[in-house]
PDB file of C-alpha atoms in Angstrom:
ATOM      1  CA  UNK V   1      -0.144   0.410   0.221  1.00 59.00           C
ATOM      2  CA  UNK V   2       1.701   3.551  -0.430  1.00 63.00           C
ATOM      3  CA  UNK V   3       0.308   6.176   0.966  1.00 59.00           C
ATOM      4  CA  UNK V   4       0.435   9.740  -0.465  1.00 62.00           C
ATOM      5  CA  UNK V   5       1.541  12.813   1.830  1.00 59.00           C
ATOM      6  CA  UNK V   6       1.204  15.977   0.548  1.00 59.00           C
ATOM      7  CA  UNK V   7       2.757  17.931   4.179  1.00 57.00           C
ATOM      8  CA  UNK V   8       2.592  21.424   1.740  1.00 58.00           C
ATOM      9  CA  UNK V   9      -0.969  22.410   0.564  1.00 59.00           C
ATOM     10  CA  UNK V  10      -0.275  25.540  -1.991  1.00 54.00           C
ATOM     11  CA  UNK V  11      -4.087  26.731  -2.054  1.00 59.00           C
ATOM     12  CA  UNK V  12      -6.102  26.898  -5.444  1.00 62.00           C
ATOM     13  CA  UNK V  13      -4.912  29.108  -7.508  1.00 63.00           C
ATOM     14  CA  UNK V  14      -8.617  30.720  -9.332  1.00 79.00           C
ATOM     15  CA  UNK V  15      -7.550  31.900 -12.145  1.00 81.00           C
ATOM     16  CA  UNK V  16     -10.432  34.575 -13.334  1.00 83.00           C
ATOM     17  CA  UNK V  17      -9.717  36.304  -9.981  1.00 85.00           C
ATOM     18  CA  UNK V  18      -6.341  36.287 -10.519  1.00 87.00           C
ATOM     19  CA  UNK V  19      -6.738  37.306 -13.798  1.00 87.00           C
ATOM     20  CA  UNK V  20      -8.940  40.634 -12.679  1.00 89.00           C
ATOM     21  CA  UNK V  21      -7.114  41.948  -9.804  1.00 89.00           C
ATOM     22  CA  UNK V  22      -4.160  41.813 -12.096  1.00 90.00           C
ATOM     23  CA  UNK V  23      -6.350  43.793 -15.121  1.00 91.00           C
ATOM     24  CA  UNK V  24      -7.427  46.479 -12.185  1.00 92.00           C
ATOM     25  CA  UNK V  25      -4.390  46.985 -10.606  1.00 92.00           C
ATOM     26  CA  UNK V  26      -2.713  47.626 -13.737  1.00 92.00           C
ATOM     27  CA  UNK V  27      -5.389  49.532 -15.782  1.00 93.00           C
ATOM     28  CA  UNK V  28      -6.143  51.769 -12.539  1.00 93.00           C
ATOM     29  CA  UNK V  29      -2.209  52.584 -11.317  1.00 94.00           C
ATOM     30  CA  UNK V  30      -1.840  53.892 -15.569  1.00 94.00           C
ATOM     31  CA  UNK V  31      -5.048  55.777 -15.170  1.00 94.00           C
ATOM     32  CA  UNK V  32      -2.884  57.396 -12.296  1.00 94.00           C
ATOM     33  CA  UNK V  33      -0.243  58.061 -13.750  1.00 94.00           C
ATOM     34  CA  UNK V  34      -1.888  59.257 -16.569  1.00 93.00           C
ATOM     35  CA  UNK V  35      -3.874  61.491 -15.356  1.00 93.00           C
ATOM     36  CA  UNK V  36      -0.912  63.177 -12.610  1.00 94.00           C
ATOM     37  CA  UNK V  37       1.179  63.472 -16.682  1.00 92.00           C
ATOM     38  CA  UNK V  38      -1.971  65.325 -17.727  1.00 91.00           C
ATOM     39  CA  UNK V  39      -1.965  67.771 -14.647  1.00 91.00           C
ATOM     40  CA  UNK V  40       1.262  68.561 -15.339  1.00 90.00           C
ATOM     41  CA  UNK V  41       0.955  69.072 -19.249  1.00 89.00           C
ATOM     42  CA  UNK V  42      -2.031  69.287 -20.679  1.00 89.00           C
ATOM     43  CA  UNK V  43      -2.334  67.518 -23.525  1.00 89.00           C
ATOM     44  CA  UNK V  44      -0.018  65.161 -23.208  1.00 91.00           C
ATOM     45  CA  UNK V  45      -2.070  62.644 -22.697  1.00 92.00           C
ATOM     46  CA  UNK V  46      -5.204  63.530 -23.931  1.00 91.00           C
ATOM     47  CA  UNK V  47      -4.232  65.024 -26.765  1.00 90.00           C
ATOM     48  CA  UNK V  48      -3.174  61.027 -28.243  1.00 92.00           C
ATOM     49  CA  UNK V  49      -5.555  58.983 -26.069  1.00 88.00           C
ATOM     50  CA  UNK V  50      -8.507  58.882 -24.067  1.00 89.00           C
ATOM     51  CA  UNK V  51      -7.584  57.842 -20.724  1.00 90.00           C
ATOM     52  CA  UNK V  52     -10.905  58.116 -18.735  1.00 91.00           C
ATOM     53  CA  UNK V  53     -11.049  54.047 -20.570  1.00 91.00           C
ATOM     54  CA  UNK V  54      -8.695  52.511 -18.441  1.00 91.00           C
ATOM     55  CA  UNK V  55     -10.576  53.969 -15.220  1.00 93.00           C
ATOM     56  CA  UNK V  56     -13.575  51.989 -17.052  1.00 93.00           C
ATOM     57  CA  UNK V  57     -11.596  49.198 -17.714  1.00 93.00           C
ATOM     58  CA  UNK V  58     -10.335  49.348 -13.792  1.00 93.00           C
ATOM     59  CA  UNK V  59     -14.095  50.090 -13.210  1.00 93.00           C
ATOM     60  CA  UNK V  60     -15.804  47.186 -14.958  1.00 93.00           C
ATOM     61  CA  UNK V  61     -12.626  44.600 -13.466  1.00 91.00           C
ATOM     62  CA  UNK V  62     -13.300  46.194  -9.333  1.00 91.00           C
ATOM     63  CA  UNK V  63     -16.653  45.101 -10.356  1.00 91.00           C
ATOM     64  CA  UNK V  64     -17.027  42.096 -10.570  1.00 89.00           C
ATOM     65  CA  UNK V  65     -14.007  41.699  -7.946  1.00 86.00           C
ATOM     66  CA  UNK V  66     -16.367  43.642  -5.632  1.00 87.00           C
ATOM     67  CA  UNK V  67     -19.531  40.661  -7.037  1.00 86.00           C
ATOM     68  CA  UNK V  68     -16.961  37.638  -6.914  1.00 77.00           C
ATOM     69  CA  UNK V  69     -16.034  38.191  -3.060  1.00 72.00           C
TER      70      UNK V  69
ATOM     71  CA  UNK B   1       0.301  25.070 -15.281  1.00 74.00           C
ATOM     72  CA  UNK B   2      -2.704  27.788 -14.195  1.00 77.00           C
ATOM     73  CA  UNK B   3      -0.295  29.703 -12.466  1.00 82.00           C
ATOM     74  CA  UNK B   4       2.019  30.095 -15.337  1.00 86.00           C
ATOM     75  CA  UNK B   5      -0.231  31.164 -17.959  1.00 86.00           C
ATOM     76  CA  UNK B   6      -1.021  33.754 -15.227  1.00 86.00           C
ATOM     77  CA  UNK B   7       2.415  34.878 -14.993  1.00 88.00           C
ATOM     78  CA  UNK B   8       2.845  35.579 -19.058  1.00 89.00           C
ATOM     79  CA  UNK B   9      -0.642  37.499 -18.713  1.00 89.00           C
ATOM     80  CA  UNK B  10       1.194  39.867 -16.114  1.00 89.00           C
ATOM     81  CA  UNK B  11       3.978  40.117 -18.116  1.00 92.00           C
ATOM     82  CA  UNK B  12       2.297  40.604 -21.455  1.00 92.00           C
ATOM     83  CA  UNK B  13       0.048  43.221 -19.523  1.00 92.00           C
ATOM     84  CA  UNK B  14       3.714  44.837 -18.634  1.00 93.00           C
ATOM     85  CA  UNK B  15       4.989  45.449 -21.683  1.00 95.00           C
ATOM     86  CA  UNK B  16       1.453  46.537 -23.445  1.00 93.00           C
ATOM     87  CA  UNK B  17       1.784  49.373 -20.751  1.00 92.00           C
ATOM     88  CA  UNK B  18       5.598  49.764 -21.467  1.00 94.00           C
ATOM     89  CA  UNK B  19       5.076  50.343 -24.947  1.00 94.00           C
ATOM     90  CA  UNK B  20       1.343  52.782 -24.038  1.00 93.00           C
ATOM     91  CA  UNK B  21       4.311  55.215 -22.577  1.00 93.00           C
ATOM     92  CA  UNK B  22       6.656  54.930 -24.731  1.00 94.00           C
ATOM     93  CA  UNK B  23       3.938  55.272 -27.421  1.00 94.00           C
ATOM     94  CA  UNK B  24       2.888  58.545 -26.201  1.00 93.00           C
ATOM     95  CA  UNK B  25       6.224  59.577 -25.338  1.00 93.00           C
ATOM     96  CA  UNK B  26       7.405  59.420 -28.294  1.00 92.00           C
ATOM     97  CA  UNK B  27       3.954  61.067 -30.087  1.00 91.00           C
ATOM     98  CA  UNK B  28       5.107  63.919 -27.442  1.00 91.00           C
ATOM     99  CA  UNK B  29       8.854  64.119 -28.379  1.00 92.00           C
ATOM    100  CA  UNK B  30       8.206  63.317 -31.851  1.00 90.00           C
ATOM    101  CA  UNK B  31      11.712  61.981 -33.624  1.00 88.00           C
ATOM    102  CA  UNK B  32      11.770  65.215 -36.631  1.00 87.00           C
ATOM    103  CA  UNK B  33      11.815  67.770 -33.637  1.00 86.00           C
ATOM    104  CA  UNK B  34       8.473  68.310 -35.776  1.00 90.00           C
ATOM    105  CA  UNK B  35       4.708  67.556 -35.596  1.00 91.00           C
ATOM    106  CA  UNK B  36       2.576  67.612 -37.244  1.00 92.00           C
ATOM    107  CA  UNK B  37      -1.411  68.421 -37.075  1.00 91.00           C
ATOM    108  CA  UNK B  38      -4.057  69.031 -38.818  1.00 92.00           C
ATOM    109  CA  UNK B  39      -7.599  70.349 -38.721  1.00 91.00           C
ATOM    110  CA  UNK B  40     -10.739  68.492 -40.023  1.00 91.00           C
ATOM    111  CA  UNK B  41     -12.625  70.871 -41.156  1.00 90.00           C
ATOM    112  CA  UNK B  42     -16.463  71.861 -38.599  1.00 87.00           C
ATOM    113  CA  UNK B  43     -15.188  69.187 -36.323  1.00 89.00           C
ATOM    114  CA  UNK B  44     -13.201  69.585 -32.962  1.00 91.00           C
ATOM    115  CA  UNK B  45      -9.958  67.393 -32.109  1.00 91.00           C
ATOM    116  CA  UNK B  46      -8.753  67.133 -29.508  1.00 91.00           C
ATOM    117  CA  UNK B  47      -5.167  69.508 -30.428  1.00 91.00           C
ATOM    118  CA  UNK B  48      -6.853  71.903 -32.810  1.00 93.00           C
ATOM    119  CA  UNK B  49     -10.435  72.802 -32.010  1.00 93.00           C
ATOM    120  CA  UNK B  50     -12.887  73.599 -35.879  1.00 91.00           C
ATOM    121  CA  UNK B  51     -12.799  77.278 -36.606  1.00 91.00           C
ATOM    122  CA  UNK B  52     -15.678  79.941 -34.807  1.00 85.00           C
ATOM    123  CA  UNK B  53     -17.535  81.603 -34.564  1.00 92.00           C
ATOM    124  CA  UNK B  54     -20.721  79.502 -35.586  1.00 88.00           C
ATOM    125  CA  UNK B  55     -22.931  82.297 -37.317  1.00 88.00           C
ATOM    126  CA  UNK B  56     -19.845  83.112 -39.453  1.00 90.00           C
ATOM    127  CA  UNK B  57     -18.685  80.218 -40.612  1.00 89.00           C
ATOM    128  CA  UNK B  58     -20.624  77.220 -42.895  1.00 88.00           C
ATOM    129  CA  UNK B  59     -19.245  73.544 -43.606  1.00 88.00           C
ATOM    130  CA  UNK B  60     -20.622  72.962 -48.126  1.00 85.00           C
ATOM    131  CA  UNK B  61     -19.007  70.336 -49.570  1.00 84.00           C
ATOM    132  CA  UNK B  62     -16.300  69.229 -46.800  1.00 84.00           C
ATOM    133  CA  UNK B  63     -14.970  73.021 -47.382  1.00 90.00           C
ATOM    134  CA  UNK B  64     -15.238  75.636 -44.511  1.00 90.00           C
ATOM    135  CA  UNK B  65     -17.156  78.547 -45.693  1.00 91.00           C
ATOM    136  CA  UNK B  66     -15.922  82.237 -43.665  1.00 91.00           C
ATOM    137  CA  UNK B  67     -18.592  84.395 -44.633  1.00 91.00           C
ATOM    138  CA  UNK B  68     -18.024  86.928 -41.884  1.00 88.00           C
ATOM    139  CA  UNK B  69     -14.769  88.663 -39.810  1.00 84.00           C
ATOM    140  CA  UNK B  70     -13.078  87.562 -38.568  1.00 91.00           C
ATOM    141  CA  UNK B  71     -12.863  83.708 -37.250  1.00 93.00           C
ATOM    142  CA  UNK B  72     -10.874  81.511 -34.888  1.00 93.00           C
ATOM    143  CA  UNK B  73      -9.231  78.094 -33.578  1.00 93.00           C
ATOM    144  CA  UNK B  74      -7.806  77.403 -30.726  1.00 93.00           C
ATOM    145  CA  UNK B  75      -4.519  75.022 -30.566  1.00 93.00           C
ATOM    146  CA  UNK B  76      -3.332  72.996 -27.665  1.00 92.00           C
ATOM    147  CA  UNK B  77       0.364  72.342 -28.232  1.00 89.00           C
ATOM    148  CA  UNK B  78       2.690  70.998 -26.028  1.00 88.00           C
ATOM    149  CA  UNK B  79       5.176  73.955 -24.004  1.00 88.00           C
ATOM    150  CA  UNK B  80       8.200  72.320 -25.705  1.00 90.00           C
ATOM    151  CA  UNK B  81       7.442  73.666 -29.206  1.00 91.00           C
ATOM    152  CA  UNK B  82       8.234  77.229 -30.435  1.00 90.00           C
ATOM    153  CA  UNK B  83       7.370  77.737 -33.070  1.00 93.00           C
ATOM    154  CA  UNK B  84       3.631  76.228 -35.495  1.00 93.00           C
ATOM    155  CA  UNK B  85       3.818  76.962 -39.157  1.00 95.00           C
ATOM    156  CA  UNK B  86      -0.044  77.564 -39.857  1.00 94.00           C
ATOM    157  CA  UNK B  87      -0.791  76.518 -43.764  1.00 94.00           C
ATOM    158  CA  UNK B  88      -3.817  78.200 -44.756  1.00 93.00           C
ATOM    159  CA  UNK B  89      -4.872  76.255 -48.261  1.00 94.00           C
ATOM    160  CA  UNK B  90      -8.143  78.606 -49.460  1.00 93.00           C
ATOM    161  CA  UNK B  91     -10.292  79.630 -52.732  1.00 92.00           C
ATOM    162  CA  UNK B  92     -11.224  83.122 -52.629  1.00 91.00           C
ATOM    163  CA  UNK B  93     -15.479  83.745 -53.751  1.00 89.00           C
ATOM    164  CA  UNK B  94     -14.963  88.136 -53.121  1.00 89.00           C
ATOM    165  CA  UNK B  95     -13.540  87.528 -49.303  1.00 91.00           C
ATOM    166  CA  UNK B  96     -10.248  87.697 -48.979  1.00 90.00           C
ATOM    167  CA  UNK B  97      -7.161  86.756 -47.605  1.00 91.00           C
ATOM    168  CA  UNK B  98      -6.072  89.292 -45.108  1.00 91.00           C
ATOM    169  CA  UNK B  99      -3.793  88.083 -42.457  1.00 91.00           C
ATOM    170  CA  UNK B 100      -3.601  85.572 -39.976  1.00 93.00           C
ATOM    171  CA  UNK B 101      -3.228  86.789 -35.874  1.00 92.00           C
ATOM    172  CA  UNK B 102      -2.211  85.177 -32.381  1.00 92.00           C
ATOM    173  CA  UNK B 103      -3.837  86.148 -29.340  1.00 92.00           C
ATOM    174  CA  UNK B 104      -0.471  88.015 -27.128  1.00 91.00           C
ATOM    175  CA  UNK B 105      -2.581  88.949 -24.286  1.00 88.00           C
ATOM    176  CA  UNK B 106      -5.840  88.271 -22.052  1.00 85.00           C
ATOM    177  CA  UNK B 107      -8.198  90.556 -23.425  1.00 84.00           C
ATOM    178  CA  UNK B 108      -8.714  91.711 -27.840  1.00 86.00           C
ATOM    179  CA  UNK B 109      -5.332  91.458 -27.739  1.00 90.00           C
ATOM    180  CA  UNK B 110      -3.637  89.810 -30.585  1.00 90.00           C
ATOM    181  CA  UNK B 111      -0.130  90.161 -33.083  1.00 89.00           C
ATOM    182  CA  UNK B 112      -0.816  90.250 -36.782  1.00 90.00           C
ATOM    183  CA  UNK B 113       1.267  88.911 -38.600  1.00 89.00           C
ATOM    184  CA  UNK B 114       1.032  88.799 -42.939  1.00 91.00           C
ATOM    185  CA  UNK B 115       1.581  85.312 -44.866  1.00 91.00           C
ATOM    186  CA  UNK B 116       5.483  85.144 -45.453  1.00 92.00           C
ATOM    187  CA  UNK B 117       4.453  82.997 -48.674  1.00 92.00           C
ATOM    188  CA  UNK B 118       1.048  82.463 -50.744  1.00 92.00           C
ATOM    189  CA  UNK B 119       1.386  80.040 -53.049  1.00 92.00           C
ATOM    190  CA  UNK B 120      -1.019  79.628 -56.014  1.00 91.00           C
ATOM    191  CA  UNK B 121      -2.194  76.130 -56.258  1.00 92.00           C
ATOM    192  CA  UNK B 122      -4.926  74.321 -58.683  1.00 87.00           C
ATOM    193  CA  UNK B 123      -8.471  75.960 -59.611  1.00 87.00           C
ATOM    194  CA  UNK B 124      -7.407  78.778 -58.431  1.00 87.00           C
ATOM    195  CA  UNK B 125      -6.899  77.440 -54.729  1.00 93.00           C
ATOM    196  CA  UNK B 126      -4.084  79.254 -52.661  1.00 93.00           C
ATOM    197  CA  UNK B 127      -1.638  78.477 -49.566  1.00 94.00           C
ATOM    198  CA  UNK B 128      -0.333  80.994 -47.114  1.00 93.00           C
ATOM    199  CA  UNK B 129       1.300  80.210 -44.570  1.00 94.00           C
ATOM    200  CA  UNK B 130       1.855  81.711 -41.446  1.00 94.00           C
ATOM    201  CA  UNK B 131       4.824  81.635 -38.843  1.00 93.00           C
ATOM    202  CA  UNK B 132       4.485  81.998 -35.260  1.00 93.00           C
ATOM    203  CA  UNK B 133       6.175  82.594 -32.275  1.00 92.00           C
ATOM    204  CA  UNK B 134       4.877  80.306 -30.025  1.00 91.00           C
ATOM    205  CA  UNK B 135       6.251  81.478 -26.390  1.00 91.00           C
ATOM    206  CA  UNK B 136       4.944  85.215 -27.935  1.00 91.00           C
ATOM    207  CA  UNK B 137       1.599  84.164 -27.496  1.00 92.00           C
ATOM    208  CA  UNK B 138      -0.852  83.632 -24.764  1.00 91.00           C
ATOM    209  CA  UNK B 139      -1.620  80.271 -23.737  1.00 89.00           C
ATOM    210  CA  UNK B 140      -4.473  79.440 -21.326  1.00 87.00           C
ATOM    211  CA  UNK B 141      -3.613  75.848 -20.118  1.00 86.00           C
ATOM    212  CA  UNK B 142      -1.413  75.097 -23.343  1.00 87.00           C
ATOM    213  CA  UNK B 143      -4.624  76.166 -25.651  1.00 92.00           C
ATOM    214  CA  UNK B 144      -3.651  79.601 -27.177  1.00 93.00           C
ATOM    215  CA  UNK B 145      -6.143  81.574 -30.013  1.00 94.00           C
ATOM    216  CA  UNK B 146      -5.591  82.355 -33.951  1.00 94.00           C
ATOM    217  CA  UNK B 147      -7.179  84.819 -35.693  1.00 93.00           C
ATOM    218  CA  UNK B 148      -7.804  84.909 -39.769  1.00 93.00           C
ATOM    219  CA  UNK B 149      -8.754  88.097 -40.577  1.00 92.00           C
ATOM    220  CA  UNK B 150     -10.798  88.241 -43.933  1.00 91.00           C
ATOM    221  CA  UNK B 151     -11.483  91.251 -46.174  1.00 90.00           C
ATOM    222  CA  UNK B 152     -14.910  91.519 -47.818  1.00 87.00           C
ATOM    223  CA  UNK B 153     -18.780  92.801 -48.161  1.00 86.00           C
ATOM    224  CA  UNK B 154     -21.586  90.679 -45.988  1.00 80.00           C
ATOM    225  CA  UNK B 155     -22.906  87.914 -49.077  1.00 81.00           C
ATOM    226  CA  UNK B 156     -18.880  86.810 -50.488  1.00 89.00           C
ATOM    227  CA  UNK B 157     -17.153  83.911 -49.049  1.00 90.00           C
ATOM    228  CA  UNK B 158     -13.570  82.552 -49.160  1.00 92.00           C
ATOM    229  CA  UNK B 159     -13.209  78.778 -48.529  1.00 93.00           C
ATOM    230  CA  UNK B 160     -11.237  77.049 -46.527  1.00 93.00           C
ATOM    231  CA  UNK B 161      -9.862  73.518 -48.136  1.00 92.00           C
ATOM    232  CA  UNK B 162      -7.443  72.308 -44.912  1.00 92.00           C
ATOM    233  CA  UNK B 163      -5.658  73.641 -42.133  1.00 94.00           C
ATOM    234  CA  UNK B 164      -1.572  72.273 -41.500  1.00 94.00           C
ATOM    235  CA  UNK B 165       0.285  73.392 -38.379  1.00 94.00           C
ATOM    236  CA  UNK B 166       3.992  72.344 -38.346  1.00 95.00           C
ATOM    237  CA  UNK B 167       5.094  72.265 -34.708  1.00 93.00           C
ATOM    238  CA  UNK B 168       8.873  73.176 -34.269  1.00 91.00           C
ATOM    239  CA  UNK B 169      11.408  73.154 -31.492  1.00 87.00           C
TER     240      UNK B 169
END
């Protein structure tokens, strides 16, 4: 008879939760950095790209995170 | 396996963010040292506004028609650009292009400039080129106002085909 002993128990990785967290953290941080750049130099970001899209992604993933937990 | 995939996705997202920053940097500090801005006639763009005020203008067949004097547009340019070359392609239907001016003070203070060159194009179209020193202009949050001055009677018109601005350091 063979005994199977698992000394270290790794927590199961919740793939979508973890992915959602990464997306939330990254998009929110980048949004903040771009917002700061825009405040320092008006037009630096918004002349080329609308940073509100990043905020919307962060908001959406944040809401999903809160609802899931 | 899942962890490896998550790590790969994390790395991809970080690389995409770095790419976004590099792209923005390249857009704001172009390698050639000059940046070309094209107006979309009748529409506001992030860097250049449409011509105003509305009662003095109309859009016809894709051209901006100037009905009265003066008209203006706003340019939002990064502060490290010192000079602006404005290229105006227009056709006179009775109304003549007089000059362009840049706003230099908070109130109605404009510094008018004559075209440094007027080039005759096909079918009666002309291209006028104006140079402006952006440092001497009045800026509100990087926004500078340019005035287009025309001369003519009420029903006379001036058609504008394009407004291109070349910003230089």
